[in-house]
Tab-separated table of C-alpha atoms in Angstrom:
chain	number	residue	atom	x	y	z
E	1	UNK	CA	3.108	-47.328	-123.538
E	2	UNK	CA	1.688	-46.048	-127.313
E	3	UNK	CA	3.895	-43.645	-127.024
E	4	UNK	CA	6.702	-45.338	-126.669
E	5	UNK	CA	4.953	-47.714	-129.308
E	6	UNK	CA	5.232	-45.077	-131.906
E	7	UNK	CA	8.346	-43.110	-131.614
E	8	UNK	CA	9.990	-47.204	-131.978
E	9	UNK	CA	7.646	-48.084	-134.844
E	10	UNK	CA	8.946	-44.020	-136.532
E	11	UNK	CA	12.847	-45.654	-136.243
E	12	UNK	CA	11.433	-48.499	-137.886
E	13	UNK	CA	12.383	-51.054	-135.032
E	14	UNK	CA	10.779	-54.156	-135.061
E	15	UNK	CA	8.006	-54.426	-131.605
E	16	UNK	CA	6.255	-56.387	-129.911
E	17	UNK	CA	2.867	-55.091	-127.233
E	18	UNK	CA	2.466	-57.580	-124.937
E	19	UNK	CA	-1.210	-57.410	-123.790
E	20	UNK	CA	-1.126	-57.129	-119.996
E	21	UNK	CA	-2.546	-59.641	-117.211
E	22	UNK	CA	-3.616	-59.546	-114.017
E	23	UNK	CA	-4.721	-55.573	-113.678
E	24	UNK	CA	-1.313	-54.739	-114.957
E	25	UNK	CA	-0.244	-53.232	-118.077
E	26	UNK	CA	1.368	-53.920	-121.529
E	27	UNK	CA	4.558	-54.520	-122.263
E	28	UNK	CA	6.639	-53.693	-125.345
E	29	UNK	CA	9.789	-54.691	-126.735
E	30	UNK	CA	11.481	-53.063	-130.222
E	31	UNK	CA	13.941	-54.417	-132.119
E	32	UNK	CA	16.744	-51.607	-134.060
E	33	UNK	CA	15.947	-52.886	-137.515
E	34	UNK	CA	19.701	-53.947	-138.221
E	35	UNK	CA	21.898	-56.471	-137.496
E	36	UNK	CA	20.371	-60.610	-137.205
E	37	UNK	CA	19.022	-63.083	-134.786
E	38	UNK	CA	22.156	-63.195	-133.073
E	39	UNK	CA	22.518	-63.108	-129.321
E	40	UNK	CA	23.621	-58.844	-128.950
E	41	UNK	CA	23.024	-56.257	-125.888
E	42	UNK	CA	19.099	-55.398	-123.897
E	43	UNK	CA	18.672	-52.554	-122.454
E	44	UNK	CA	15.237	-52.926	-120.090
E	45	UNK	CA	14.139	-49.918	-118.932
E	46	UNK	CA	10.683	-49.498	-116.375
E	47	UNK	CA	7.445	-46.882	-117.428
E	48	UNK	CA	5.581	-47.782	-114.750
E	49	UNK	CA	6.736	-44.651	-111.649
E	50	UNK	CA	5.514	-44.658	-107.845
E	51	UNK	CA	3.310	-42.028	-107.991
E	52	UNK	CA	-0.317	-40.894	-108.288
E	53	UNK	CA	-2.112	-40.341	-111.236
E	54	UNK	CA	-2.906	-36.918	-110.710
E	55	UNK	CA	0.561	-36.118	-109.348
E	56	UNK	CA	2.071	-34.674	-112.370
E	57	UNK	CA	-1.026	-31.998	-112.431
E	58	UNK	CA	-1.241	-31.571	-108.185
E	59	UNK	CA	1.554	-32.087	-106.008
E	60	UNK	CA	4.991	-32.224	-108.583
E	61	UNK	CA	3.960	-30.980	-111.819
E	62	UNK	CA	7.553	-30.956	-114.581
E	63	UNK	CA	9.203	-27.629	-114.628
E	64	UNK	CA	12.782	-27.283	-114.811
E	65	UNK	CA	14.761	-24.603	-112.456
E	66	UNK	CA	18.857	-23.775	-112.868
E	67	UNK	CA	20.112	-27.436	-113.150
E	68	UNK	CA	17.099	-29.823	-111.964
E	69	UNK	CA	14.076	-30.985	-113.694
E	70	UNK	CA	11.568	-32.262	-111.468
E	71	UNK	CA	8.602	-34.138	-112.209
E	72	UNK	CA	6.977	-37.939	-111.056
E	73	UNK	CA	9.131	-41.273	-111.738
E	74	UNK	CA	11.763	-38.554	-113.936
E	75	UNK	CA	14.573	-40.298	-112.133
E	76	UNK	CA	13.090	-43.362	-111.553
E	77	UNK	CA	12.392	-43.998	-114.653
E	78	UNK	CA	11.005	-41.894	-117.302
E	79	UNK	CA	14.056	-40.492	-117.671
E	80	UNK	CA	16.201	-43.869	-118.698
E	81	UNK	CA	13.454	-44.790	-120.661
E	82	UNK	CA	13.843	-41.781	-122.672
E	83	UNK	CA	17.708	-42.120	-122.990
E	84	UNK	CA	17.087	-45.243	-123.929
E	85	UNK	CA	14.979	-44.892	-127.312
E	86	UNK	CA	16.667	-42.168	-127.478
E	87	UNK	CA	19.969	-43.497	-128.342
E	88	UNK	CA	18.262	-44.977	-130.821
E	89	UNK	CA	16.768	-41.916	-132.366
E	90	UNK	CA	20.715	-41.219	-132.481
E	91	UNK	CA	21.810	-44.701	-134.770
E	92	UNK	CA	19.523	-43.701	-137.562
E	93	UNK	CA	19.604	-39.900	-137.491
E	94	UNK	CA	23.216	-40.679	-138.772
E	95	UNK	CA	22.388	-44.265	-140.454
E	96	UNK	CA	24.778	-45.868	-137.961
E	97	UNK	CA	24.323	-49.559	-137.254
E	98	UNK	CA	26.121	-50.895	-133.417
E	99	UNK	CA	28.308	-53.658	-133.846
E	100	UNK	CA	25.614	-55.965	-132.179
E	101	UNK	CA	21.895	-56.003	-132.113
E	102	UNK	CA	19.999	-53.473	-130.040
E	103	UNK	CA	16.210	-54.757	-127.767
E	104	UNK	CA	14.584	-52.973	-126.301
E	105	UNK	CA	12.259	-53.871	-123.503
E	106	UNK	CA	9.461	-51.408	-121.704
E	107	UNK	CA	8.160	-53.473	-119.012
E	108	UNK	CA	4.482	-51.514	-116.356
E	109	UNK	CA	4.941	-53.469	-113.378
E	110	UNK	CA	8.989	-53.075	-111.868
E	111	UNK	CA	7.225	-51.295	-109.322
E	112	UNK	CA	5.119	-53.721	-107.722
E	113	UNK	CA	7.181	-56.443	-108.325
E	114	UNK	CA	7.767	-57.169	-112.449
E	115	UNK	CA	5.334	-60.246	-111.711
E	116	UNK	CA	3.996	-60.754	-115.197
E	117	UNK	CA	6.790	-59.199	-116.677
E	118	UNK	CA	9.840	-61.797	-115.157
E	119	UNK	CA	9.938	-63.870	-117.704
E	120	UNK	CA	10.265	-61.266	-120.625
E	121	UNK	CA	12.217	-60.015	-119.157
E	122	UNK	CA	14.102	-63.482	-118.247
E	123	UNK	CA	13.409	-64.786	-121.899
E	124	UNK	CA	15.112	-61.331	-123.545
E	125	UNK	CA	17.395	-61.626	-121.243
E	126	UNK	CA	18.683	-65.036	-122.757
E	127	UNK	CA	18.771	-64.229	-126.191
E	128	UNK	CA	21.315	-61.926	-125.153
E	129	UNK	CA	25.125	-60.829	-125.212
E	130	UNK	CA	24.457	-57.575	-122.338
E	131	UNK	CA	22.335	-56.178	-120.566
E	132	UNK	CA	22.020	-52.697	-119.888
E	133	UNK	CA	19.390	-51.241	-117.767
E	134	UNK	CA	17.799	-47.319	-117.357
E	135	UNK	CA	17.620	-46.631	-113.883
E	136	UNK	CA	18.602	-43.890	-112.265
E	137	UNK	CA	21.841	-42.937	-110.280
E	138	UNK	CA	23.063	-43.953	-107.032
E	139	UNK	CA	24.485	-41.560	-104.662
E	140	UNK	CA	25.754	-38.889	-107.061
E	141	UNK	CA	25.397	-40.805	-109.979
E	142	UNK	CA	27.249	-43.837	-109.262
E	143	UNK	CA	26.812	-47.506	-112.014
E	144	UNK	CA	25.085	-50.664	-110.110
E	145	UNK	CA	26.916	-53.857	-109.661
E	146	UNK	CA	25.239	-55.495	-107.270
E	147	UNK	CA	21.534	-55.512	-105.691
E	148	UNK	CA	20.623	-57.193	-102.652
E	149	UNK	CA	17.278	-60.340	-103.014
E	150	UNK	CA	13.890	-59.309	-102.249
E	151	UNK	CA	10.503	-61.190	-101.079
E	152	UNK	CA	7.363	-59.867	-100.275
E	153	UNK	CA	5.027	-62.045	-97.956
E	154	UNK	CA	2.287	-61.199	-96.748
E	155	UNK	CA	0.402	-62.637	-93.212
E	156	UNK	CA	-3.075	-62.683	-91.726
E	157	UNK	CA	-3.947	-63.253	-88.371
E	158	UNK	CA	-7.492	-64.661	-87.428
E	159	UNK	CA	-8.159	-64.326	-83.283
E	160	UNK	CA	-11.295	-63.711	-81.667
E	161	UNK	CA	-13.764	-60.827	-81.503
E	162	UNK	CA	-15.536	-60.139	-78.405
E	163	UNK	CA	-17.076	-56.883	-76.785
E	164	UNK	CA	-13.963	-56.098	-74.946
E	165	UNK	CA	-15.948	-54.153	-71.873
E	166	UNK	CA	-18.926	-57.287	-71.706
E	167	UNK	CA	-16.411	-60.048	-72.408
E	168	UNK	CA	-13.025	-59.393	-72.654
E	169	UNK	CA	-11.809	-62.731	-71.401
E	170	UNK	CA	-13.535	-64.038	-73.712
E	171	UNK	CA	-11.680	-62.277	-76.747
E	172	UNK	CA	-8.001	-62.882	-78.846
E	173	UNK	CA	-6.240	-60.486	-80.076
E	174	UNK	CA	-5.724	-60.706	-83.305
E	175	UNK	CA	-3.780	-57.457	-82.966
E	176	UNK	CA	-1.951	-57.914	-79.868
E	177	UNK	CA	-0.263	-61.302	-81.871
E	178	UNK	CA	-0.082	-58.894	-84.785
E	179	UNK	CA	2.746	-57.626	-82.395
E	180	UNK	CA	4.401	-60.643	-81.425
E	181	UNK	CA	4.741	-61.562	-84.961
E	182	UNK	CA	6.171	-58.146	-85.522
E	183	UNK	CA	8.515	-57.915	-82.857
E	184	UNK	CA	9.644	-61.270	-83.672
E	185	UNK	CA	10.222	-59.783	-87.352
E	186	UNK	CA	11.956	-57.150	-86.650
E	187	UNK	CA	14.112	-59.147	-84.490
E	188	UNK	CA	15.699	-60.920	-87.729
E	189	UNK	CA	17.566	-58.214	-89.507
E	190	UNK	CA	20.887	-58.641	-89.741
E	191	UNK	CA	23.155	-55.622	-91.346
E	192	UNK	CA	26.243	-57.513	-90.901
E	193	UNK	CA	25.719	-60.527	-92.785
E	194	UNK	CA	22.881	-57.447	-95.014
E	195	UNK	CA	19.876	-59.250	-94.340
E	196	UNK	CA	17.058	-56.356	-93.572
E	197	UNK	CA	12.975	-57.528	-92.245
E	198	UNK	CA	10.736	-55.066	-92.393
E	199	UNK	CA	7.717	-54.497	-91.770
E	200	UNK	CA	6.222	-51.774	-93.923
E	201	UNK	CA	1.851	-52.054	-93.590
E	202	UNK	CA	0.766	-53.680	-90.709
E	203	UNK	CA	-3.611	-53.487	-89.657
E	204	UNK	CA	-6.650	-54.541	-88.024
E	205	UNK	CA	-9.518	-54.610	-86.478
E	206	UNK	CA	-12.805	-53.240	-87.008
E	207	UNK	CA	-13.635	-50.792	-83.877
E	208	UNK	CA	-12.834	-49.584	-80.518
E	209	UNK	CA	-14.863	-51.529	-78.332
E	210	UNK	CA	-14.424	-54.568	-79.853
E	211	UNK	CA	-11.346	-57.235	-79.598
E	212	UNK	CA	-10.186	-57.243	-82.966
E	213	UNK	CA	-11.121	-60.706	-85.113
E	214	UNK	CA	-8.411	-60.204	-87.693
E	215	UNK	CA	-5.059	-57.772	-88.371
E	216	UNK	CA	-2.906	-58.410	-90.999
E	217	UNK	CA	0.827	-57.424	-92.217
E	218	UNK	CA	3.078	-57.130	-95.392
E	219	UNK	CA	6.714	-57.516	-95.455
E	220	UNK	CA	9.369	-57.182	-97.103
E	221	UNK	CA	12.458	-59.198	-97.118
E	222	UNK	CA	16.037	-57.841	-98.504
E	223	UNK	CA	19.354	-60.330	-98.447
E	224	UNK	CA	23.612	-60.198	-99.837
E	225	UNK	CA	22.958	-63.872	-101.547
E	226	UNK	CA	20.991	-66.085	-102.901
E	227	UNK	CA	21.939	-68.408	-99.470
E	228	UNK	CA	20.710	-66.109	-97.275
E	229	UNK	CA	17.650	-65.084	-99.069
E	230	UNK	CA	15.622	-68.914	-99.051
E	231	UNK	CA	17.091	-69.238	-95.258
E	232	UNK	CA	15.047	-65.554	-94.177
E	233	UNK	CA	12.350	-66.448	-96.676
E	234	UNK	CA	12.562	-70.095	-94.564
E	235	UNK	CA	12.141	-68.856	-91.474
E	236	UNK	CA	9.113	-66.254	-92.142
E	237	UNK	CA	7.498	-68.890	-92.994
E	238	UNK	CA	7.530	-71.560	-90.305
E	239	UNK	CA	6.765	-68.145	-88.321
E	240	UNK	CA	4.223	-69.976	-85.340
E	241	UNK	CA	1.464	-67.673	-83.276
E	242	UNK	CA	2.089	-67.599	-79.334
E	243	UNK	CA	-1.040	-67.615	-78.585
E	244	UNK	CA	-2.455	-70.539	-79.463
E	245	UNK	CA	-5.469	-69.408	-79.906
E	246	UNK	CA	-4.860	-67.369	-82.668
E	247	UNK	CA	-4.497	-68.398	-86.607
E	248	UNK	CA	-1.462	-67.060	-87.836
E	249	UNK	CA	-0.994	-67.611	-91.828
E	250	UNK	CA	1.935	-66.177	-94.490
E	251	UNK	CA	2.112	-66.202	-97.903
E	252	UNK	CA	5.374	-64.845	-99.965
E	253	UNK	CA	8.213	-65.627	-102.296
E	254	UNK	CA	11.603	-64.920	-103.472
E	255	UNK	CA	9.883	-62.300	-105.804
E	256	UNK	CA	14.106	-61.115	-107.028
E	257	UNK	CA	17.675	-62.548	-106.073
E	258	UNK	CA	20.405	-61.124	-105.411
E	259	UNK	CA	22.214	-59.369	-108.158
E	260	UNK	CA	26.304	-60.220	-107.239
E	261	UNK	CA	28.971	-59.009	-109.157
E	262	UNK	CA	30.308	-61.709	-111.580
E	263	UNK	CA	33.821	-61.306	-113.431
E	264	UNK	CA	31.876	-61.308	-116.540
E	265	UNK	CA	30.354	-57.928	-114.553
E	266	UNK	CA	33.559	-56.752	-113.715
E	267	UNK	CA	34.200	-57.038	-117.134
E	268	UNK	CA	31.426	-54.990	-118.226
E	269	UNK	CA	32.097	-52.369	-116.014
E	270	UNK	CA	35.355	-51.904	-116.431
E	271	UNK	CA	34.970	-51.386	-120.247
E	272	UNK	CA	32.034	-48.351	-119.277
E	273	UNK	CA	34.721	-46.609	-117.434
E	274	UNK	CA	37.276	-46.539	-119.971
E	275	UNK	CA	34.807	-44.926	-122.421
E	276	UNK	CA	33.476	-42.277	-119.228
E	277	UNK	CA	37.212	-41.210	-118.647
E	278	UNK	CA	37.076	-40.712	-122.233
E	279	UNK	CA	35.666	-37.371	-121.839
E	280	UNK	CA	36.893	-37.148	-118.065
E	281	UNK	CA	33.528	-38.675	-116.934
E	282	UNK	CA	33.996	-40.495	-113.066
E	283	UNK	CA	32.697	-43.352	-113.381
E	284	UNK	CA	32.268	-45.196	-109.544
E	285	UNK	CA	30.105	-48.597	-108.664
E	286	UNK	CA	28.000	-48.881	-105.632
E	287	UNK	CA	25.838	-52.351	-104.350
E	288	UNK	CA	22.526	-51.396	-103.053
E	289	UNK	CA	20.075	-52.340	-101.598
E	290	UNK	CA	16.930	-51.827	-104.445
E	291	UNK	CA	16.180	-54.152	-106.633
E	292	UNK	CA	15.880	-53.800	-110.232
E	293	UNK	CA	15.177	-55.695	-113.247
E	294	UNK	CA	18.761	-56.119	-113.865
E	295	UNK	CA	18.099	-58.963	-110.700
E	296	UNK	CA	16.652	-61.433	-113.726
E	297	UNK	CA	19.078	-61.155	-116.350
E	298	UNK	CA	22.301	-61.196	-113.273
E	299	UNK	CA	20.811	-64.285	-111.990
E	300	UNK	CA	20.794	-66.375	-115.098
E	301	UNK	CA	24.693	-65.134	-115.758
E	302	UNK	CA	24.393	-61.821	-118.467
E	303	UNK	CA	26.696	-59.841	-117.963
E	304	UNK	CA	24.278	-57.023	-117.087
E	305	UNK	CA	25.092	-53.000	-116.082
E	306	UNK	CA	22.532	-50.882	-113.667
E	307	UNK	CA	22.076	-47.186	-112.701
E	308	UNK	CA	22.876	-46.209	-117.066
E	309	UNK	CA	19.896	-43.486	-116.446
E	310	UNK	CA	19.330	-40.314	-116.036
E	311	UNK	CA	21.317	-38.882	-111.974
E	312	UNK	CA	18.962	-37.188	-109.850
E	313	UNK	CA	17.561	-37.919	-106.299
E	314	UNK	CA	14.093	-37.706	-104.451
E	315	UNK	CA	13.148	-40.940	-106.450
E	316	UNK	CA	9.771	-42.393	-104.749
E	317	UNK	CA	9.355	-38.645	-103.616
E	318	UNK	CA	7.079	-35.567	-104.460
E	319	UNK	CA	10.513	-34.119	-104.812
E	320	UNK	CA	11.930	-36.391	-107.333
E	321	UNK	CA	14.445	-34.993	-109.427
E	322	UNK	CA	17.458	-35.577	-112.530
E	323	UNK	CA	20.215	-32.740	-113.064
E	324	UNK	CA	20.837	-31.861	-116.569
E	325	UNK	CA	24.333	-30.673	-116.206
E	326	UNK	CA	24.542	-35.181	-116.695
E	327	UNK	CA	22.302	-36.031	-119.056
E	328	UNK	CA	24.568	-35.535	-121.905
E	329	UNK	CA	27.792	-37.539	-120.274
E	330	UNK	CA	25.489	-40.141	-119.172
E	331	UNK	CA	23.387	-40.490	-122.965
E	332	UNK	CA	27.023	-40.250	-124.284
E	333	UNK	CA	28.373	-42.959	-122.095
E	334	UNK	CA	25.695	-45.118	-123.264
E	335	UNK	CA	25.527	-44.460	-126.999
E	336	UNK	CA	29.661	-45.818	-126.548
E	337	UNK	CA	28.357	-49.165	-124.546
E	338	UNK	CA	25.887	-50.130	-127.671
E	339	UNK	CA	29.338	-48.713	-129.964
E	340	UNK	CA	31.818	-50.391	-129.137
E	341	UNK	CA	30.366	-53.342	-126.760
E	342	UNK	CA	30.834	-56.746	-129.869
């Protein structure tokens, strides 16, 4: 964040640093040194990644081999974050101003749900006419015009511990109850409706010879429509214990509502396709189950085009990389959008 701030200040941008809270890092809002306070273009980028701090010096060092460049977060989304800054640098070097004001927002907690930046994203989104998100290209370079909504749910189960040898009958297994709840949750997945429920983390107990008195789980829910998202959250929050002597506590919320393709998004996408065709650059679109900060602005009715960052593969893995030969076409498209949107 310090690096990005210094880069933008060197281009005479007006920079506002928003202090982090709840254990999260700072956020940064940068405004290009031209234009008025009217609605413009908001460029959304996040600087956090899913990789542990030692990844760069350990399992995934930066390297360039052939047409690939590897590194932690290079696709999701250090590459796209840099492309936003590089567009501003291009305009500064040319002495060029865009028709609409440009605002760049870099947040620090997208990978953990943007809990401390959501309000800031919505606040800045409402001030602007368009939103461009520099998430990585998908499925061979597609941009994203729709995303599923997501919910995060936490489950805590309290049973009754006892010695598993001498007093097994007195115990009430929290893990056994959790097994019932996992089966019920996974059964809620409905591919025809675009609904998935995934128990991604589960655990509990203390020792093999103790009936487990505690268990817990974390659940990810995805849905294609706001109605389905609300329905699924209600069903999950209403889970009841199978064993009457065991307590099941469920808490959670919708993290991001679905990003549906509106007329405004369709028009913005078609404009991007026309620009890409100027230099024979194909620009397919896709709908993805993964959420992004674009969900927040699209839900506000602001035309939002996502996945305009670097094209690559292996996001969130130790094979994360971008394609070098795709950088210039995608950077050019981002610049051309800023030059032509009015």
